[in-house]
mmCIF file of C-alpha atoms in Angstrom:
data_model
loop_
_atom_site.group_PDB
_atom_site.id
_atom_site.type_symbol
_atom_site.label_atom_id
_atom_site.label_comp_id
_atom_site.label_asym_id
_atom_site.label_seq_id
_atom_site.Cartn_x
_atom_site.Cartn_y
_atom_site.Cartn_z
ATOM 1 C CA MET A 1 102.156 90.255 125.367
ATOM 2 C CA ARG A 2 100.649 86.942 124.362
ATOM 3 C CA GLN A 3 102.461 84.361 121.780
ATOM 4 C CA SER A 4 101.511 85.037 118.125
ATOM 5 C CA THR A 5 98.634 82.509 116.930
ATOM 6 C CA ALA A 6 98.729 84.043 113.529
ATOM 7 C CA THR A 7 102.405 82.923 112.649
ATOM 8 C CA GLY A 8 103.392 80.732 115.228
ATOM 9 C CA THR A 9 106.169 82.783 116.504
ATOM 10 C CA SER A 10 107.824 81.316 119.576
ATOM 11 C CA PRO A 11 107.776 83.073 122.908
ATOM 12 C CA ALA A 12 111.566 82.883 122.611
ATOM 13 C CA ARG A 13 111.692 84.947 119.133
ATOM 14 C CA LEU A 14 108.753 87.228 120.402
ATOM 15 C CA ALA A 15 110.903 88.171 123.385
ATOM 16 C CA ALA A 16 114.004 88.856 121.455
ATOM 17 C CA MET A 17 111.951 91.022 119.247
ATOM 18 C CA ARG A 18 110.553 93.042 121.957
ATOM 19 C CA ALA A 19 114.256 93.525 123.284
ATOM 20 C CA GLU A 20 115.294 94.669 119.765
ATOM 21 C CA SER A 21 112.526 96.855 118.930
ATOM 22 C CA PRO A 22 110.616 98.145 122.239
ATOM 23 C CA THR A 23 108.675 100.620 120.515
ATOM 24 C CA LEU A 24 107.483 101.118 116.788
ATOM 25 C CA ALA A 25 110.246 103.919 116.557
ATOM 26 C CA PHE A 26 112.928 101.175 116.689
ATOM 27 C CA LEU A 27 111.066 99.303 113.865
ATOM 28 C CA GLU A 28 111.111 102.508 111.568
ATOM 29 C CA ARG A 29 114.772 102.664 111.902
ATOM 30 C CA LYS A 30 115.426 98.601 111.010
ATOM 31 C CA ALA A 31 112.947 98.858 108.339
ATOM 32 C CA ARG A 32 114.964 101.566 106.396
ATOM 33 C CA ARG A 33 117.819 98.927 106.466
ATOM 34 C CA ARG A 34 115.812 95.969 105.345
ATOM 35 C CA ILE A 35 113.629 97.290 102.075
ATOM 36 C CA PRO A 36 115.076 99.134 99.256
ATOM 37 C CA SER A 37 115.426 102.789 99.473
ATOM 38 C CA PHE A 38 112.730 103.606 97.013
ATOM 39 C CA CYS A 39 110.173 101.567 98.860
ATOM 40 C CA TYR A 40 111.160 103.273 102.162
ATOM 41 C CA ASP A 41 110.914 106.607 100.106
ATOM 42 C CA PHE A 42 107.415 105.631 98.887
ATOM 43 C CA LEU A 43 106.190 104.798 102.558
ATOM 44 C CA GLN A 44 107.469 108.018 104.331
ATOM 45 C CA GLY A 45 107.149 110.299 101.247
ATOM 46 C CA GLY A 46 105.119 113.293 100.705
ATOM 47 C CA THR A 47 104.444 116.343 98.519
ATOM 48 C CA ASP A 48 105.818 119.853 98.213
ATOM 49 C CA ARG A 49 108.018 120.354 101.243
ATOM 50 C CA GLN A 50 106.925 117.217 102.974
ATOM 51 C CA THR A 51 105.664 118.659 106.158
ATOM 52 C CA GLY A 52 102.451 116.557 106.649
ATOM 53 C CA HIS A 53 103.904 113.662 108.069
ATOM 54 C CA PRO A 54 106.037 115.351 110.694
ATOM 55 C CA ARG A 55 103.037 117.735 111.243
ATOM 56 C CA ASN A 56 100.892 114.729 112.336
ATOM 57 C CA ARG A 57 103.462 113.494 114.710
ATOM 58 C CA ALA A 58 103.825 116.954 116.249
ATOM 59 C CA ALA A 59 100.247 116.824 116.960
ATOM 60 C CA PHE A 60 100.508 113.620 119.337
ATOM 61 C CA ASP A 61 103.793 114.904 121.085
ATOM 62 C CA ALA A 62 102.270 118.238 122.008
ATOM 63 C CA THR A 63 99.009 116.687 123.563
ATOM 64 C CA GLU A 64 99.137 116.118 127.227
ATOM 65 C CA ILE A 65 96.842 113.874 129.509
ATOM 66 C CA CYS A 66 96.390 114.500 133.177
ATOM 67 C CA PRO A 67 96.449 111.166 134.871
ATOM 68 C CA ARG A 68 94.137 110.080 137.710
ATOM 69 C CA HIS A 69 95.045 107.709 140.341
ATOM 70 C CA ALA A 70 93.880 105.409 143.130
ATOM 71 C CA VAL A 71 91.995 103.121 140.569
ATOM 72 C CA ASP A 72 91.268 99.645 140.412
ATOM 73 C CA VAL A 73 93.608 98.797 137.264
ATOM 74 C CA GLY A 74 92.236 95.084 137.097
ATOM 75 C CA ALA A 75 88.974 96.887 135.695
ATOM 76 C CA THR A 76 91.198 97.918 132.675
ATOM 77 C CA ASP A 77 89.261 96.879 129.422
ATOM 78 C CA PRO A 78 90.606 98.002 125.959
ATOM 79 C CA SER A 79 87.750 96.815 123.998
ATOM 80 C CA VAL A 80 85.571 98.627 121.605
ATOM 81 C CA ALA A 81 82.494 98.467 119.866
ATOM 82 C CA LEU A 82 82.302 99.453 116.249
ATOM 83 C CA PHE A 83 79.092 98.891 113.921
ATOM 84 C CA GLY A 84 77.854 96.095 115.672
ATOM 85 C CA ARG A 85 81.027 94.187 116.682
ATOM 86 C CA THR A 86 83.098 94.337 119.644
ATOM 87 C CA TYR A 87 86.869 94.070 118.813
ATOM 88 C CA ALA A 88 89.697 94.021 121.187
ATOM 89 C CA ALA A 89 91.146 97.557 120.941
ATOM 90 C CA PRO A 90 90.142 100.700 119.266
ATOM 91 C CA LEU A 91 92.890 99.880 116.719
ATOM 92 C CA LEU A 92 92.295 99.115 112.655
ATOM 93 C CA ILE A 93 95.077 97.888 110.277
ATOM 94 C CA ALA A 94 95.101 100.879 107.889
ATOM 95 C CA PRO A 95 95.360 100.324 104.036
ATOM 96 C CA VAL A 96 98.563 101.449 102.458
ATOM 97 C CA GLY A 97 99.103 101.882 98.841
ATOM 98 C CA MET A 98 101.682 99.373 97.234
ATOM 99 C CA ASP A 99 101.474 97.204 100.014
ATOM 100 C CA GLY A 100 103.013 94.469 98.244
ATOM 101 C CA ALA A 101 105.801 96.311 97.064
ATOM 102 C CA ILE A 102 106.913 97.600 100.606
ATOM 103 C CA TRP A 103 106.833 93.951 101.830
ATOM 104 C CA PRO A 104 105.583 90.954 99.534
ATOM 105 C CA GLY A 105 102.543 89.323 100.502
ATOM 106 C CA ALA A 106 101.729 92.137 103.044
ATOM 107 C CA GLY A 107 97.791 92.167 102.649
ATOM 108 C CA ARG A 108 97.921 88.139 103.636
ATOM 109 C CA HIS A 109 99.796 88.807 106.774
ATOM 110 C CA LEU A 110 97.599 91.698 107.744
ATOM 111 C CA ALA A 111 94.587 89.694 107.255
ATOM 112 C CA ARG A 112 95.793 86.914 109.477
ATOM 113 C CA THR A 113 96.727 89.352 112.330
ATOM 114 C CA ALA A 114 93.481 90.958 112.120
ATOM 115 C CA ALA A 115 91.713 87.792 112.761
ATOM 116 C CA ALA A 116 94.164 86.520 115.386
ATOM 117 C CA ARG A 117 94.010 89.810 117.394
ATOM 118 C CA ASN A 118 90.402 90.642 116.765
ATOM 119 C CA ILE A 119 91.009 94.023 115.024
ATOM 120 C CA PRO A 120 89.641 95.361 111.936
ATOM 121 C CA TYR A 121 91.872 95.372 108.610
ATOM 122 C CA MET A 122 90.719 98.040 105.921
ATOM 123 C CA ILE A 123 92.094 96.542 102.712
ATOM 124 C CA GLY A 124 92.723 99.021 99.988
ATOM 125 C CA THR A 125 91.356 99.088 96.400
ATOM 126 C CA LEU A 126 95.100 99.230 95.249
ATOM 127 C CA SER A 127 96.386 96.531 97.352
ATOM 128 C CA ALA A 128 98.380 93.470 96.021
ATOM 129 C CA THR A 129 95.928 90.940 97.664
ATOM 130 C CA ARG A 130 92.640 90.664 96.178
ATOM 131 C CA LEU A 131 89.805 91.506 98.760
ATOM 132 C CA GLU A 132 88.054 87.920 98.352
ATOM 133 C CA GLU A 133 91.529 86.498 99.785
ATOM 134 C CA ALA A 134 91.734 88.788 102.613
ATOM 135 C CA VAL A 135 88.038 88.142 103.564
ATOM 136 C CA ALA A 136 88.805 84.170 103.262
ATOM 137 C CA LEU A 137 91.568 84.949 105.870
ATOM 138 C CA ALA A 138 89.986 87.281 107.957
ATOM 139 C CA ALA A 139 86.109 87.002 107.711
ATOM 140 C CA GLU A 140 84.419 89.775 109.121
ATOM 141 C CA SER A 141 87.470 91.711 110.328
ATOM 142 C CA VAL A 142 88.113 92.912 106.682
ATOM 143 C CA TRP A 143 86.783 96.195 105.854
ATOM 144 C CA PHE A 144 87.053 97.281 102.206
ATOM 145 C CA GLN A 145 88.559 100.725 101.070
ATOM 146 C CA LEU A 146 86.920 101.942 98.087
ATOM 147 C CA TYR A 147 88.741 104.128 95.177
ATOM 148 C CA THR A 148 86.342 105.255 93.009
ATOM 149 C CA MET A 149 86.883 104.894 89.215
ATOM 150 C CA PRO A 150 84.584 107.433 87.640
ATOM 151 C CA GLU A 151 85.167 106.317 83.775
ATOM 152 C CA GLN A 152 81.857 104.859 82.349
ATOM 153 C CA ASP A 153 79.833 106.161 84.969
ATOM 154 C CA HIS A 154 81.474 104.368 87.766
ATOM 155 C CA ARG A 155 80.580 101.105 86.084
ATOM 156 C CA ASP A 156 84.166 99.512 87.796
ATOM 157 C CA SER A 157 83.520 101.620 91.130
ATOM 158 C CA LEU A 158 80.168 99.842 91.648
ATOM 159 C CA ALA A 159 81.423 96.665 90.471
ATOM 160 C CA LEU A 160 84.047 96.718 93.214
ATOM 161 C CA VAL A 161 81.391 97.576 95.619
ATOM 162 C CA ALA A 162 79.358 94.358 94.447
ATOM 163 C CA ARG A 163 82.459 92.240 94.682
ATOM 164 C CA ALA A 164 82.788 93.479 98.374
ATOM 165 C CA LYS A 165 79.133 92.826 99.259
ATOM 166 C CA ALA A 166 79.274 89.255 97.729
ATOM 167 C CA ALA A 167 82.642 88.489 99.601
ATOM 168 C CA GLY A 168 80.740 89.133 102.809
ATOM 169 C CA VAL A 169 82.380 92.515 103.869
ATOM 170 C CA ARG A 170 80.025 94.607 106.265
ATOM 171 C CA VAL A 171 81.820 97.996 106.293
ATOM 172 C CA LEU A 172 82.762 100.023 103.147
ATOM 173 C CA ALA A 173 85.264 103.194 103.323
ATOM 174 C CA LEU A 174 85.102 105.424 100.607
ATOM 175 C CA THR A 175 88.112 107.772 100.381
ATOM 176 C CA ILE A 176 87.489 111.050 99.155
ATOM 177 C CA ASP A 177 90.804 112.777 99.827
ATOM 178 C CA ILE A 178 92.410 112.345 96.536
ATOM 179 C CA PRO A 179 90.682 114.418 93.898
ATOM 180 C CA LEU A 180 93.896 114.343 91.746
ATOM 181 C CA PRO A 181 97.202 112.398 92.126
ATOM 182 C CA ALA A 182 99.665 114.131 94.408
ATOM 183 C CA ARG A 183 103.103 114.909 92.907
ATOM 184 C CA ARG A 184 105.118 112.942 95.792
ATOM 185 C CA VAL A 185 108.602 114.138 95.692
ATOM 186 C CA PRO A 186 110.657 110.913 96.541
ATOM 187 C CA ASP A 187 108.687 109.037 94.070
ATOM 188 C CA MET A 188 109.466 111.457 91.057
ATOM 189 C CA ARG A 189 112.964 111.391 91.925
ATOM 190 C CA ASN A 190 113.011 107.396 92.358
ATOM 191 C CA ARG A 191 110.991 107.329 88.920
ATOM 192 C CA LEU A 192 108.943 104.832 90.902
ATOM 193 C CA ALA A 193 105.710 103.188 89.193
ATOM 194 C CA LEU A 194 104.071 99.797 89.002
ATOM 195 C CA PRO A 195 104.533 97.439 87.676
ATOM 196 C CA PHE A 196 108.011 97.519 88.578
ATOM 197 C CA ARG A 197 110.725 98.376 85.936
ATOM 198 C CA LEU A 198 114.089 98.383 87.844
ATOM 199 C CA HIS A 199 116.217 100.959 86.348
ATOM 200 C CA PRO A 200 119.893 100.557 87.298
ATOM 201 C CA ARG A 201 119.753 102.792 90.465
ATOM 202 C CA MET A 202 116.594 100.885 91.618
ATOM 203 C CA ALA A 203 118.072 97.435 90.759
ATOM 204 C CA LEU A 204 121.165 98.473 93.052
ATOM 205 C CA ALA A 205 118.849 99.327 95.737
ATOM 206 C CA ALA A 206 117.173 96.278 95.526
ATOM 207 C CA ALA A 207 120.295 94.091 95.528
ATOM 208 C CA LEU A 208 121.418 95.773 98.858
ATOM 209 C CA ARG A 209 118.026 94.147 100.460
ATOM 210 C CA PRO A 210 118.636 90.427 100.004
ATOM 211 C CA ALA A 211 115.644 89.654 102.776
ATOM 212 C CA TRP A 212 113.346 91.696 100.439
ATOM 213 C CA LEU A 213 114.396 90.291 97.344
ATOM 214 C CA ALA A 214 113.790 86.663 98.832
ATOM 215 C CA ALA A 215 110.375 87.726 99.871
ATOM 216 C CA LEU A 216 109.531 89.170 96.302
ATOM 217 C CA ALA A 217 110.821 85.493 94.738
ATOM 218 C CA ARG A 218 108.523 83.945 96.958
ATOM 219 C CA GLU A 219 105.309 86.384 96.233
ATOM 220 C CA GLY A 220 106.191 87.421 92.608
ATOM 221 C CA ARG A 221 105.913 90.963 91.178
ATOM 222 C CA PRO A 222 103.295 93.056 92.958
ATOM 223 C CA GLN A 223 100.160 93.930 90.818
ATOM 224 C CA PHE A 224 97.002 95.892 91.796
ATOM 225 C CA ARG A 225 95.116 92.518 92.144
ATOM 226 C CA ASN A 226 91.605 94.033 93.003
ATOM 227 C CA LEU A 227 91.659 95.656 89.613
ATOM 228 C CA GLU A 228 92.499 92.526 87.380
ATOM 229 C CA ALA A 229 88.924 91.510 87.200
ATOM 230 C CA HIS A 230 87.960 95.052 85.780
ATOM 231 C CA CYS A 231 90.963 95.644 83.499
ATOM 232 C CA PRO A 232 90.809 94.582 79.707
ATOM 233 C CA ALA A 233 92.790 91.795 78.586
ATOM 234 C CA ASP A 234 95.103 93.983 76.297
ATOM 235 C CA MET A 235 96.024 96.839 78.820
ATOM 236 C CA PRO A 236 98.372 96.806 81.537
ATOM 237 C CA LEU A 237 97.154 96.996 85.112
ATOM 238 C CA VAL A 238 99.073 100.387 85.867
ATOM 239 C CA GLN A 239 97.327 101.862 82.579
ATOM 240 C CA TYR A 240 94.207 100.784 83.402
ATOM 241 C CA ALA A 241 94.385 102.253 87.141
ATOM 242 C CA ARG A 242 95.422 105.733 85.427
ATOM 243 C CA GLN A 243 92.939 105.386 82.737
ATOM 244 C CA ALA A 244 90.187 104.794 85.178
ATOM 245 C CA ARG A 245 91.518 107.587 87.619
ATOM 246 C CA ALA A 246 91.615 105.416 90.458
ATOM 247 C CA GLY A 247 90.656 107.503 93.468
ATOM 248 C CA GLY A 248 89.377 110.548 91.795
ATOM 249 C CA ALA A 249 85.854 112.022 91.591
ATOM 250 C CA ALA A 250 84.528 110.766 94.929
ATOM 251 C CA THR A 251 81.602 113.574 95.092
ATOM 252 C CA TRP A 252 78.812 113.984 97.271
ATOM 253 C CA GLU A 253 76.698 113.175 94.367
ATOM 254 C CA PHE A 254 78.376 109.913 94.179
ATOM 255 C CA ILE A 255 78.296 109.218 97.806
ATOM 256 C CA ALA A 256 74.109 109.844 97.603
ATOM 257 C CA ARG A 257 74.340 107.301 94.768
ATOM 258 C CA LEU A 258 76.602 104.798 96.798
ATOM 259 C CA ARG A 259 74.296 105.024 99.730
ATOM 260 C CA GLN A 260 71.402 103.660 97.625
ATOM 261 C CA VAL A 261 73.377 100.527 96.556
ATOM 262 C CA TRP A 262 75.349 99.767 99.752
ATOM 263 C CA ASP A 263 73.149 98.626 102.553
ATOM 264 C CA GLY A 264 75.985 97.709 104.845
ATOM 265 C CA ASP A 265 77.970 100.416 106.984
ATOM 266 C CA LEU A 266 79.237 103.336 105.005
ATOM 267 C CA VAL A 267 82.435 105.090 106.241
ATOM 268 C CA ILE A 268 83.677 108.223 104.525
ATOM 269 C CA LYS A 269 87.583 108.557 104.807
ATOM 270 C CA GLY A 270 89.229 111.913 104.460
ATOM 271 C CA ILE A 271 86.876 114.227 106.326
ATOM 272 C CA MET A 272 88.714 117.122 107.936
ATOM 273 C CA ASP A 273 86.567 119.914 108.178
ATOM 274 C CA PRO A 274 83.161 119.649 110.515
ATOM 275 C CA ARG A 275 81.300 120.968 107.644
ATOM 276 C CA ASP A 276 82.114 117.813 105.656
ATOM 277 C CA ALA A 277 81.314 115.594 108.591
ATOM 278 C CA GLU A 278 77.805 117.356 108.477
ATOM 279 C CA ARG A 279 77.654 116.761 105.138
ATOM 280 C CA ALA A 280 78.435 113.089 105.277
ATOM 281 C CA ARG A 281 75.941 112.791 108.075
ATOM 282 C CA ALA A 282 73.242 114.208 105.862
ATOM 283 C CA HIS A 283 74.151 111.780 102.904
ATOM 284 C CA GLY A 284 73.749 108.617 105.103
ATOM 285 C CA ALA A 285 77.362 107.785 106.339
ATOM 286 C CA ASP A 286 77.391 105.445 109.442
ATOM 287 C CA GLY A 287 80.983 106.772 110.115
ATOM 288 C CA ILE A 288 83.623 108.721 109.158
ATOM 289 C CA VAL A 289 87.664 108.754 109.075
ATOM 290 C CA VAL A 290 89.608 111.914 110.069
ATOM 291 C CA SER A 291 92.558 111.705 107.772
ATOM 292 C CA ASN A 292 94.684 113.804 105.639
ATOM 293 C CA HIS A 293 96.023 110.812 103.922
ATOM 294 C CA GLY A 294 99.077 110.433 106.076
ATOM 295 C CA GLY A 295 100.359 113.733 105.147
ATOM 296 C CA ARG A 296 100.612 112.636 101.513
ATOM 297 C CA GLN A 297 98.333 114.647 99.258
ATOM 298 C CA PHE A 298 97.867 118.245 100.388
ATOM 299 C CA ASP A 299 100.860 119.601 102.438
ATOM 300 C CA ALA A 300 99.083 122.537 103.753
ATOM 301 C CA ALA A 301 96.604 120.397 105.517
ATOM 302 C CA PRO A 302 96.549 120.459 109.461
ATOM 303 C CA ALA A 303 97.318 117.252 111.491
ATOM 304 C CA PRO A 304 93.989 115.434 111.970
ATOM 305 C CA LEU A 305 94.343 114.893 115.818
ATOM 306 C CA ASP A 306 94.253 118.771 115.612
ATOM 307 C CA VAL A 307 90.738 119.323 113.886
ATOM 308 C CA LEU A 308 89.494 116.200 115.619
ATOM 309 C CA PRO A 309 87.696 117.789 118.487
ATOM 310 C CA ALA A 310 85.605 119.979 116.315
ATOM 311 C CA VAL A 311 84.701 117.222 113.601
ATOM 312 C CA ARG A 312 83.964 114.961 116.654
ATOM 313 C CA HIS A 313 81.105 117.433 117.545
ATOM 314 C CA ALA A 314 79.992 117.916 114.053
ATOM 315 C CA ALA A 315 79.566 114.226 113.505
ATOM 316 C CA GLY A 316 77.213 113.566 116.196
ATOM 317 C CA PRO A 317 76.566 109.818 117.463
ATOM 318 C CA MET A 318 78.318 108.299 114.258
ATOM 319 C CA PRO A 319 81.704 106.614 114.952
ATOM 320 C CA VAL A 320 84.752 108.637 114.372
ATOM 321 C CA LEU A 321 87.974 107.232 113.433
ATOM 322 C CA LEU A 322 91.322 108.750 113.198
ATOM 323 C CA ASP A 323 94.712 107.977 110.989
ATOM 324 C CA GLY A 324 97.842 110.028 110.341
ATOM 325 C CA GLY A 325 100.764 109.590 112.884
ATOM 326 C CA VAL A 326 99.770 107.078 115.543
ATOM 327 C CA MET A 327 103.177 105.352 116.778
ATOM 328 C CA SER A 328 102.192 104.153 120.056
ATOM 329 C CA GLY A 329 99.402 102.943 122.450
ATOM 330 C CA LEU A 330 99.727 106.250 124.095
ATOM 331 C CA ASP A 331 98.676 107.846 120.846
ATOM 332 C CA ILE A 332 95.733 105.675 120.712
ATOM 333 C CA LEU A 333 94.991 107.046 124.231
ATOM 334 C CA ARG A 334 95.285 110.663 123.117
ATOM 335 C CA ALA A 335 93.344 110.108 120.140
ATOM 336 C CA VAL A 336 90.572 108.705 122.014
ATOM 337 C CA ALA A 337 90.544 111.362 124.995
ATOM 338 C CA CYS A 338 90.307 114.083 122.070
ATOM 339 C CA GLY A 339 87.396 112.377 120.455
ATOM 340 C CA ALA A 340 88.295 109.288 118.416
ATOM 341 C CA ASP A 341 86.121 106.307 118.683
ATOM 342 C CA ALA A 342 89.269 104.160 117.057
ATOM 343 C CA VAL A 343 92.521 104.654 115.097
ATOM 344 C CA MET A 344 93.997 103.266 112.073
ATOM 345 C CA VAL A 345 97.642 102.601 111.755
ATOM 346 C CA GLY A 346 99.264 101.884 108.421
ATOM 347 C CA ARG A 347 102.988 102.755 108.271
ATOM 348 C CA GLY A 348 103.712 100.928 111.636
ATOM 349 C CA PHE A 349 102.213 97.732 110.598
ATOM 350 C CA MET A 350 104.615 98.224 107.385
ATOM 351 C CA TYR A 351 107.513 98.719 109.519
ATOM 352 C CA GLY A 352 106.868 95.641 111.474
ATOM 353 C CA LEU A 353 106.656 93.541 108.218
ATOM 354 C CA ALA A 354 109.758 95.168 106.546
ATOM 355 C CA THR A 355 111.654 94.334 109.864
ATOM 356 C CA TYR A 356 110.414 90.893 110.629
ATOM 357 C CA GLY A 357 108.584 89.629 107.756
ATOM 358 C CA ALA A 358 105.012 87.776 108.464
ATOM 359 C CA ALA A 359 105.729 87.958 112.259
ATOM 360 C CA GLY A 360 106.129 91.472 112.192
ATOM 361 C CA ALA A 361 102.377 92.293 111.743
ATOM 362 C CA ASP A 362 101.587 90.313 114.745
ATOM 363 C CA PHE A 363 104.411 92.047 116.686
ATOM 364 C CA VAL A 364 103.128 95.439 115.918
ATOM 365 C CA ALA A 365 99.311 94.912 116.755
ATOM 366 C CA ASP A 366 100.638 93.230 120.104
ATOM 367 C CA THR A 367 102.924 96.123 121.080
ATOM 368 C CA LEU A 368 100.140 98.737 120.240
ATOM 369 C CA MET A 369 97.633 96.942 122.254
ATOM 370 C CA ASP A 370 99.843 96.171 125.040
ATOM 371 C CA GLU A 371 100.896 99.878 125.310
ATOM 372 C CA PHE A 372 97.385 101.001 125.209
ATOM 373 C CA ARG A 373 96.332 98.945 127.847
ATOM 374 C CA ILE A 374 98.858 100.091 129.952
ATOM 375 C CA ALA A 375 98.185 103.752 128.906
ATOM 376 C CA LEU A 376 94.588 103.003 130.099
ATOM 377 C CA ALA A 377 95.781 101.954 133.537
ATOM 378 C CA GLN A 378 98.519 104.580 133.919
ATOM 379 C CA SER A 379 96.015 107.415 133.015
ATOM 380 C CA GLY A 380 93.115 106.029 135.347
ATOM 381 C CA ALA A 381 91.001 106.031 132.295
ATOM 382 C CA LEU A 382 90.479 102.136 132.379
ATOM 383 C CA THR A 383 88.267 102.010 129.225
ATOM 384 C CA VAL A 384 87.624 103.665 126.294
ATOM 385 C CA ALA A 385 84.485 105.259 127.807
ATOM 386 C CA GLY A 386 86.773 106.305 130.719
ATOM 387 C CA ALA A 387 89.312 108.139 128.417
ATOM 388 C CA ARG A 388 86.597 110.492 127.173
ATOM 389 C CA GLN A 389 86.567 111.936 130.732
ATOM 390 C CA LEU A 390 90.281 112.499 131.065
ATOM 391 C CA ALA A 391 91.765 116.034 131.299
ATOM 392 C CA VAL A 392 93.420 116.944 128.041
ATOM 393 C CA ARG A 393 95.720 119.770 127.279
ATOM 394 C CA HIS A 394 95.844 120.051 123.341
ATOM 395 C CA PRO A 395 97.284 123.517 122.463
ATOM 396 C CA ARG A 396 97.356 122.778 118.594
ATOM 397 C CA ARG A 397 93.571 122.273 118.392
ATOM 398 C CA TRP A 398 91.570 124.103 115.909
ATOM 399 C CA ARG A 399 88.786 126.399 117.164
ATOM 400 C CA SER A 400 85.249 126.232 115.862
ATOM 401 C CA GLU A 401 85.874 130.101 114.628
ATOM 402 C CA ASP A 402 88.792 128.332 112.371
ATOM 403 C CA PHE A 403 86.473 126.842 110.308
ATOM 404 C CA GLU A 404 84.111 129.780 109.393
ATOM 405 C CA GLY A 405 84.077 131.789 106.092
ATOM 406 C CA GLY A 406 84.670 130.395 102.683
ATOM 407 C CA THR A 407 82.152 128.996 100.428
ATOM 408 C CA GLU A 408 79.847 125.993 100.649
#
């Protein structure tokens, strides 16, 4: 692994971090002890019986790859071309809601890592960092994830799009998989909402996490910074977000309208059915993200990896990204071998920030990229294109006939 250029972390510190946390699974355990329980519960939690996140992981664990040997590993090249630009690896930093609550200042740290490591960072509408600030730090490495706000005929949705264009964003990702707010069980039990109002139990949980409190003191109370310019002066941001129904009403009709006003690359995030991939193509999408929102919205949804091959076939030549459950470079190889052009990682980067602060984002990127490079060599694939030729046993894969029936 290389020395961190985004944070200036010393080689000795990086070596110590690698010894403490050889994989992202170690970071997950450490993060739980470094941030308040209500933040950890938000990051991990889902709806109903909360089976979505474990299902995403199980899909990766069940997928096997048969390696090829006696190849020249000196030809290993993990780079990938996406939307006219070559990145260091098929890895994106995914948007995470309430990022600044999970680790204060998260958006800036992630943007710096994206720039230093030459990977994209998809900043979210509900980030605690303004998109313009992220672009100033990472330039064309920043993509913008749009949550629609349907009030007043999408006035603010389109205003956000205009801001992204003015900032120099080239890739816009429209999230379509949150038609209604989910009933997330841990958050309901914790009475979690923004802006923070620490009731006694939350205050005790925060008091037990001094590193998080120190970061919060430096950064200030997290807010939906991208909404501030659109929120009436006399209305709290969280009330505005609810009233504007942030994230709702992302219909195919709106996608057609968006395609008319956005002349950059348009990605539709939240595709799970091949028929929706075909619709996205018909509506002028340039790419899609196969995603069940990290298993946080609809507990019956299959794992994105398991529907990926069928969606890949329907998507045709446009790039197909995947998120949900990726925790290692080997998982990146599994996703690419099953049809993805790249993967998105959200929770993993938050584990890194929670464990190591600003240096944690670099550490996670370096870990995943190093693991992916090794997986390319160990499998004999050597490149992203070579990974497509690997023999894969994917027992949980959905068949084409599984998508038949229903109504359009």
